[in-house]
Amino acid sequence: NFSERNKSGLISSLEAILKLQIIKKTVLSLKTTKFDKTNQIHLKMVHELWDALRPGSKSINPENRNFEEIGFQGKDPSTDFRAAGLFALYCLLHYCNQNPTRARAQLKLSRNAKSFFPFSVVAIRFSFLLYEWICVDDLVDNLILSSQTNFDNQIYLLFGLLFSSFCSFWKENLYNLTNFPKVERMIFEHFRWHLKADTLSSFN
């Protein structure tokens, strides 16, 4: 017969498994939901992103906004969300709303000729890599389960750490786009090292 302690441990383990399943299903659902430029909610979100990054340009008619100015590949941002769907948009919008001054400085950095990178495209790339990591990495599972914050905040925190670290590396070394795979690999190796060492708070 199970003791009360064993029963409690089993229940806790089952609850943890259920929590992870719910989290991963939620992320998968967002990732597989395509950005639809005819969907008013999706459009509202992408224009909120514009307003967060270009507050002085809020008066520009939404139909006339050139999304290349905030780091998309073209005037129509919908094509850039193909890899990570709405998960990328949620990550990027939350990051820019919660860190507006930092995000605008990083956008300015990305538009400098000496340090150019497509701001939103790179952020979407990191959201996709984070999605893949959430799906397969036990260290991320452990971090999510041990967190005292809710799921949304924890995922957005991870995204923010990754993207901000990328921008810092890029700025310090004045990389160019040919270096992107190398920098991406460095960020994730550095990030995973901190996860293993339980020193994520010092990751930057």
PDB file of C-alpha atoms in Angstrom:
ATOM      1  CA  ASN A   1       0.000   0.000   0.000  1.00  0.00           C
ATOM      2  CA  PHE A   2       1.091   3.496  -0.799  1.00  0.00           C
ATOM      3  CA  SER A   3       1.819   5.720   2.169  1.00  0.00           C
ATOM      4  CA  GLU A   4       0.279   9.183   2.241  1.00  0.00           C
ATOM      5  CA  ARG A   5       3.704  10.568   1.327  1.00  0.00           C
ATOM      6  CA  ASN A   6       3.932   8.317  -1.728  1.00  0.00           C
ATOM      7  CA  LYS A   7       0.413   9.265  -2.785  1.00  0.00           C
ATOM      8  CA  SER A   8       1.235  12.958  -2.438  1.00  0.00           C
ATOM      9  CA  GLY A   9       4.399  12.527  -4.509  1.00  0.00           C
ATOM     10  CA  LEU A  10       2.535  10.639  -7.223  1.00  0.00           C
ATOM     11  CA  ILE A  11      -0.180  13.301  -7.385  1.00  0.00           C
ATOM     12  CA  SER A  12       2.448  16.052  -7.638  1.00  0.00           C
ATOM     13  CA  SER A  13       4.215  14.199 -10.461  1.00  0.00           C
ATOM     14  CA  LEU A  14       0.967  13.698 -12.368  1.00  0.00           C
ATOM     15  CA  GLU A  15       0.054  17.366 -11.922  1.00  0.00           C
ATOM     16  CA  ALA A  16       3.481  18.387 -13.276  1.00  0.00           C
ATOM     17  CA  ILE A  17       3.058  16.144 -16.324  1.00  0.00           C
ATOM     18  CA  LEU A  18      -0.412  17.569 -16.952  1.00  0.00           C
ATOM     19  CA  LYS A  19       0.885  21.140 -16.596  1.00  0.00           C
ATOM     20  CA  LEU A  20       3.624  20.521 -19.160  1.00  0.00           C
ATOM     21  CA  GLN A  21       1.174  18.904 -21.575  1.00  0.00           C
ATOM     22  CA  ILE A  22      -1.155  21.906 -21.340  1.00  0.00           C
ATOM     23  CA  ILE A  23       1.726  24.345 -21.834  1.00  0.00           C
ATOM     24  CA  LYS A  24       3.083  22.509 -24.863  1.00  0.00           C
ATOM     25  CA  LYS A  25      -0.369  22.188 -26.418  1.00  0.00           C
ATOM     26  CA  THR A  26      -0.937  25.911 -25.916  1.00  0.00           C
ATOM     27  CA  VAL A  27       2.379  26.813 -27.537  1.00  0.00           C
ATOM     28  CA  LEU A  28       1.754  24.391 -30.402  1.00  0.00           C
ATOM     29  CA  SER A  29      -1.721  25.841 -30.956  1.00  0.00           C
ATOM     30  CA  LEU A  30      -0.329  29.376 -31.192  1.00  0.00           C
ATOM     31  CA  LYS A  31       2.578  28.281 -33.362  1.00  0.00           C
ATOM     32  CA  THR A  32       0.309  26.491 -35.851  1.00  0.00           C
ATOM     33  CA  THR A  33      -2.226  29.341 -35.996  1.00  0.00           C
ATOM     34  CA  LYS A  34      -1.329  31.311 -39.091  1.00  0.00           C
ATOM     35  CA  PHE A  35      -1.288  35.076 -39.110  1.00  0.00           C
ATOM     36  CA  ASP A  36      -4.335  36.062 -41.131  1.00  0.00           C
ATOM     37  CA  LYS A  37      -4.251  39.576 -42.571  1.00  0.00           C
ATOM     38  CA  THR A  38      -8.035  39.481 -42.954  1.00  0.00           C
ATOM     39  CA  ASN A  39      -8.478  38.767 -39.232  1.00  0.00           C
ATOM     40  CA  GLN A  40      -9.137  42.017 -37.367  1.00  0.00           C
ATOM     41  CA  ILE A  41      -7.654  40.715 -34.110  1.00  0.00           C
ATOM     42  CA  HIS A  42      -4.428  39.708 -35.851  1.00  0.00           C
ATOM     43  CA  LEU A  43      -4.249  43.063 -37.621  1.00  0.00           C
ATOM     44  CA  LYS A  44      -4.871  44.922 -34.381  1.00  0.00           C
ATOM     45  CA  MET A  45      -1.971  43.094 -32.753  1.00  0.00           C
ATOM     46  CA  VAL A  46       0.499  43.821 -35.546  1.00  0.00           C
ATOM     47  CA  HIS A  47      -0.482  47.505 -35.538  1.00  0.00           C
ATOM     48  CA  GLU A  48      -0.033  47.560 -31.756  1.00  0.00           C
ATOM     49  CA  LEU A  49       3.468  46.296 -32.450  1.00  0.00           C
ATOM     50  CA  TRP A  50       4.028  49.188 -34.858  1.00  0.00           C
ATOM     51  CA  ASP A  51       2.752  51.674 -32.260  1.00  0.00           C
ATOM     52  CA  ALA A  52       5.023  50.209 -29.572  1.00  0.00           C
ATOM     53  CA  LEU A  53       8.106  50.524 -31.780  1.00  0.00           C
ATOM     54  CA  ARG A  54       7.182  53.704 -33.664  1.00  0.00           C
ATOM     55  CA  PRO A  55       5.139  55.773 -31.159  1.00  0.00           C
ATOM     56  CA  GLY A  56       5.792  58.945 -33.129  1.00  0.00           C
ATOM     57  CA  SER A  57       4.196  57.413 -36.221  1.00  0.00           C
ATOM     58  CA  LYS A  58       0.849  56.344 -34.770  1.00  0.00           C
ATOM     59  CA  SER A  59      -0.940  58.829 -36.997  1.00  0.00           C
ATOM     60  CA  ILE A  60       0.170  57.051 -40.166  1.00  0.00           C
ATOM     61  CA  ASN A  61      -2.793  55.349 -41.791  1.00  0.00           C
ATOM     62  CA  PRO A  62      -2.477  51.583 -41.088  1.00  0.00           C
ATOM     63  CA  GLU A  63      -2.836  50.866 -44.794  1.00  0.00           C
ATOM     64  CA  ASN A  64       0.180  53.059 -45.531  1.00  0.00           C
ATOM     65  CA  ARG A  65       2.538  51.650 -42.904  1.00  0.00           C
ATOM     66  CA  ASN A  66       5.768  50.218 -44.256  1.00  0.00           C
ATOM     67  CA  PHE A  67       6.549  47.296 -41.979  1.00  0.00           C
ATOM     68  CA  GLU A  68      10.078  47.079 -43.331  1.00  0.00           C
ATOM     69  CA  GLU A  69      10.719  50.002 -40.968  1.00  0.00           C
ATOM     70  CA  ILE A  70      10.253  47.723 -37.947  1.00  0.00           C
ATOM     71  CA  GLY A  71      12.290  44.876 -39.338  1.00  0.00           C
ATOM     72  CA  PHE A  72       9.973  42.793 -41.496  1.00  0.00           C
ATOM     73  CA  GLN A  73      11.100  41.636 -44.928  1.00  0.00           C
ATOM     74  CA  GLY A  74       8.431  43.555 -46.787  1.00  0.00           C
ATOM     75  CA  LYS A  75       5.466  45.894 -46.404  1.00  0.00           C
ATOM     76  CA  ASP A  76       3.193  42.924 -45.661  1.00  0.00           C
ATOM     77  CA  PRO A  77       4.298  41.321 -42.359  1.00  0.00           C
ATOM     78  CA  SER A  78       2.072  38.252 -42.708  1.00  0.00           C
ATOM     79  CA  THR A  79       4.620  36.273 -44.738  1.00  0.00           C
ATOM     80  CA  ASP A  80       7.263  36.503 -41.987  1.00  0.00           C
ATOM     81  CA  PHE A  81       5.050  34.769 -39.427  1.00  0.00           C
ATOM     82  CA  ARG A  82       4.842  31.526 -41.401  1.00  0.00           C
ATOM     83  CA  ALA A  83       7.454  29.656 -39.362  1.00  0.00           C
ATOM     84  CA  ALA A  84       6.102  30.421 -35.891  1.00  0.00           C
ATOM     85  CA  GLY A  85       2.554  31.684 -36.415  1.00  0.00           C
ATOM     86  CA  LEU A  86       0.857  33.661 -33.686  1.00  0.00           C
ATOM     87  CA  PHE A  87       3.321  32.404 -31.086  1.00  0.00           C
ATOM     88  CA  ALA A  88       5.913  34.729 -32.629  1.00  0.00           C
ATOM     89  CA  LEU A  89       3.527  37.673 -32.697  1.00  0.00           C
ATOM     90  CA  TYR A  90       2.536  37.187 -29.056  1.00  0.00           C
ATOM     91  CA  CYS A  91       6.195  36.952 -27.995  1.00  0.00           C
ATOM     92  CA  LEU A  92       7.261  39.995 -29.970  1.00  0.00           C
ATOM     93  CA  LEU A  93       4.297  42.164 -28.985  1.00  0.00           C
ATOM     94  CA  HIS A  94       4.605  41.319 -25.297  1.00  0.00           C
ATOM     95  CA  TYR A  95       8.335  42.040 -25.365  1.00  0.00           C
ATOM     96  CA  CYS A  96       7.916  45.439 -27.022  1.00  0.00           C
ATOM     97  CA  ASN A  97       5.011  46.443 -24.765  1.00  0.00           C
ATOM     98  CA  GLN A  98       6.850  45.451 -21.587  1.00  0.00           C
ATOM     99  CA  ASN A  99      10.235  46.871 -22.637  1.00  0.00           C
ATOM    100  CA  PRO A 100       9.377  49.792 -24.954  1.00  0.00           C
ATOM    101  CA  THR A 101      12.515  51.880 -24.383  1.00  0.00           C
ATOM    102  CA  ARG A 102      14.819  48.887 -24.812  1.00  0.00           C
ATOM    103  CA  ALA A 103      12.934  47.595 -27.852  1.00  0.00           C
ATOM    104  CA  ARG A 104      13.082  50.985 -29.595  1.00  0.00           C
ATOM    105  CA  ALA A 105      16.815  51.247 -28.905  1.00  0.00           C
ATOM    106  CA  GLN A 106      17.288  47.758 -30.340  1.00  0.00           C
ATOM    107  CA  LEU A 107      15.217  48.684 -33.394  1.00  0.00           C
ATOM    108  CA  LYS A 108      17.431  51.751 -33.861  1.00  0.00           C
ATOM    109  CA  LEU A 109      20.519  49.516 -33.576  1.00  0.00           C
ATOM    110  CA  SER A 110      19.086  47.150 -36.178  1.00  0.00           C
ATOM    111  CA  ARG A 111      18.595  49.976 -38.670  1.00  0.00           C
ATOM    112  CA  ASN A 112      22.159  51.263 -38.339  1.00  0.00           C
ATOM    113  CA  ALA A 113      24.184  50.501 -41.465  1.00  0.00           C
ATOM    114  CA  LYS A 114      27.099  49.170 -39.393  1.00  0.00           C
ATOM    115  CA  SER A 115      24.974  46.816 -37.277  1.00  0.00           C
ATOM    116  CA  PHE A 116      21.993  46.087 -39.520  1.00  0.00           C
ATOM    117  CA  PHE A 117      19.685  43.142 -38.905  1.00  0.00           C
ATOM    118  CA  PRO A 118      15.949  42.715 -39.607  1.00  0.00           C
ATOM    119  CA  PHE A 119      14.575  43.340 -36.117  1.00  0.00           C
ATOM    120  CA  SER A 120      11.217  41.566 -36.358  1.00  0.00           C
ATOM    121  CA  VAL A 121      12.477  38.732 -38.559  1.00  0.00           C
ATOM    122  CA  VAL A 122      15.228  37.916 -36.055  1.00  0.00           C
ATOM    123  CA  ALA A 123      12.760  38.075 -33.156  1.00  0.00           C
ATOM    124  CA  ILE A 124      10.459  35.667 -35.014  1.00  0.00           C
ATOM    125  CA  ARG A 125      13.394  33.329 -35.579  1.00  0.00           C
ATOM    126  CA  PHE A 126      14.138  33.241 -31.846  1.00  0.00           C
ATOM    127  CA  SER A 127      10.484  32.586 -31.038  1.00  0.00           C
ATOM    128  CA  PHE A 128      10.576  29.590 -33.396  1.00  0.00           C
ATOM    129  CA  LEU A 129      13.758  28.255 -31.789  1.00  0.00           C
ATOM    130  CA  LEU A 130      12.215  28.757 -28.342  1.00  0.00           C
ATOM    131  CA  TYR A 131       9.160  26.786 -29.483  1.00  0.00           C
ATOM    132  CA  GLU A 132      11.389  23.912 -30.608  1.00  0.00           C
ATOM    133  CA  TRP A 133      13.274  24.038 -27.341  1.00  0.00           C
ATOM    134  CA  ILE A 134      10.095  23.959 -25.260  1.00  0.00           C
ATOM    135  CA  CYS A 135       9.064  20.827 -27.133  1.00  0.00           C
ATOM    136  CA  VAL A 136      12.219  18.785 -26.567  1.00  0.00           C
ATOM    137  CA  ASP A 137      14.442  20.118 -23.777  1.00  0.00           C
ATOM    138  CA  ASP A 138      14.117  18.772 -20.231  1.00  0.00           C
ATOM    139  CA  LEU A 139      15.969  21.780 -18.820  1.00  0.00           C
ATOM    140  CA  VAL A 140      13.254  24.103 -20.098  1.00  0.00           C
ATOM    141  CA  ASP A 141      10.622  21.742 -18.667  1.00  0.00           C
ATOM    142  CA  ASN A 142      12.268  21.952 -15.262  1.00  0.00           C
ATOM    143  CA  LEU A 143      12.513  25.732 -15.439  1.00  0.00           C
ATOM    144  CA  ILE A 144       8.822  26.099 -16.308  1.00  0.00           C
ATOM    145  CA  LEU A 145       7.743  23.705 -13.553  1.00  0.00           C
ATOM    146  CA  SER A 146       9.885  25.398 -10.913  1.00  0.00           C
ATOM    147  CA  SER A 147       8.736  28.900 -11.836  1.00  0.00           C
ATOM    148  CA  GLN A 148       6.574  30.845  -9.413  1.00  0.00           C
ATOM    149  CA  THR A 149       5.154  32.958 -12.239  1.00  0.00           C
ATOM    150  CA  ASN A 150       2.418  31.913 -14.627  1.00  0.00           C
ATOM    151  CA  PHE A 151       3.146  30.180 -17.897  1.00  0.00           C
ATOM    152  CA  ASP A 152       2.725  33.244 -20.109  1.00  0.00           C
ATOM    153  CA  ASN A 153       5.158  35.342 -18.102  1.00  0.00           C
ATOM    154  CA  GLN A 154       7.740  32.554 -17.977  1.00  0.00           C
ATOM    155  CA  ILE A 155       7.684  31.966 -21.736  1.00  0.00           C
ATOM    156  CA  TYR A 156       7.822  35.692 -22.476  1.00  0.00           C
ATOM    157  CA  LEU A 157      10.709  36.036 -20.019  1.00  0.00           C
ATOM    158  CA  LEU A 158      12.657  33.318 -21.840  1.00  0.00           C
ATOM    159  CA  PHE A 159      11.994  34.961 -25.180  1.00  0.00           C
ATOM    160  CA  GLY A 160      13.049  38.368 -23.854  1.00  0.00           C
ATOM    161  CA  LEU A 161      16.298  36.993 -22.448  1.00  0.00           C
ATOM    162  CA  LEU A 162      17.174  35.314 -25.738  1.00  0.00           C
ATOM    163  CA  PHE A 163      16.377  38.274 -27.948  1.00  0.00           C
ATOM    164  CA  SER A 164      17.980  40.881 -25.697  1.00  0.00           C
ATOM    165  CA  SER A 165      21.123  38.774 -25.461  1.00  0.00           C
ATOM    166  CA  PHE A 166      21.257  38.525 -29.225  1.00  0.00           C
ATOM    167  CA  CYS A 167      20.997  42.316 -29.538  1.00  0.00           C
ATOM    168  CA  SER A 168      23.739  42.819 -26.939  1.00  0.00           C
ATOM    169  CA  PHE A 169      26.099  40.368 -28.667  1.00  0.00           C
ATOM    170  CA  TRP A 170      25.351  41.985 -32.015  1.00  0.00           C
ATOM    171  CA  LYS A 171      26.001  45.503 -30.733  1.00  0.00           C
ATOM    172  CA  GLU A 172      29.235  44.632 -28.930  1.00  0.00           C
ATOM    173  CA  ASN A 173      30.776  42.842 -31.893  1.00  0.00           C
ATOM    174  CA  LEU A 174      29.250  44.750 -34.831  1.00  0.00           C
ATOM    175  CA  TYR A 175      28.356  41.512 -36.576  1.00  0.00           C
ATOM    176  CA  ASN A 176      26.834  41.351 -40.030  1.00  0.00           C
ATOM    177  CA  LEU A 177      24.161  38.994 -41.345  1.00  0.00           C
ATOM    178  CA  THR A 178      26.680  36.398 -42.514  1.00  0.00           C
ATOM    179  CA  ASN A 179      27.528  35.889 -38.829  1.00  0.00           C
ATOM    180  CA  PHE A 180      23.923  35.248 -37.794  1.00  0.00           C
ATOM    181  CA  PRO A 181      24.116  31.401 -37.569  1.00  0.00           C
ATOM    182  CA  LYS A 182      27.236  31.702 -35.417  1.00  0.00           C
ATOM    183  CA  VAL A 183      25.658  34.250 -33.068  1.00  0.00           C
ATOM    184  CA  GLU A 184      22.442  32.230 -32.843  1.00  0.00           C
ATOM    185  CA  ARG A 185      24.433  29.146 -31.835  1.00  0.00           C
ATOM    186  CA  MET A 186      26.450  31.129 -29.264  1.00  0.00           C
ATOM    187  CA  ILE A 187      23.304  32.540 -27.677  1.00  0.00           C
ATOM    188  CA  PHE A 188      21.691  29.146 -27.272  1.00  0.00           C
ATOM    189  CA  GLU A 189      24.847  27.477 -25.948  1.00  0.00           C
ATOM    190  CA  HIS A 190      25.291  30.318 -23.458  1.00  0.00           C
ATOM    191  CA  PHE A 191      21.617  30.166 -22.500  1.00  0.00           C
ATOM    192  CA  ARG A 192      21.637  26.395 -21.984  1.00  0.00           C
ATOM    193  CA  TRP A 193      24.800  26.638 -19.868  1.00  0.00           C
ATOM    194  CA  HIS A 194      23.016  29.060 -17.529  1.00  0.00           C
ATOM    195  CA  LEU A 195      19.984  26.777 -17.402  1.00  0.00           C
ATOM    196  CA  LYS A 196      22.189  23.868 -16.343  1.00  0.00           C
ATOM    197  CA  ALA A 197      24.008  25.983 -13.781  1.00  0.00           C
ATOM    198  CA  ASP A 198      20.725  27.480 -12.518  1.00  0.00           C
ATOM    199  CA  THR A 199      22.141  30.979 -13.059  1.00  0.00           C
ATOM    200  CA  LEU A 200      19.639  32.221 -15.622  1.00  0.00           C
ATOM    201  CA  SER A 201      19.161  35.468 -13.707  1.00  0.00           C
ATOM    202  CA  SER A 202      22.702  36.465 -14.728  1.00  0.00           C
ATOM    203  CA  PHE A 203      22.185  35.576 -18.389  1.00  0.00           C
ATOM    204  CA  ASN A 204      22.470  38.668 -20.580  1.00  0.00           C
TER     205      ASN A 204
END
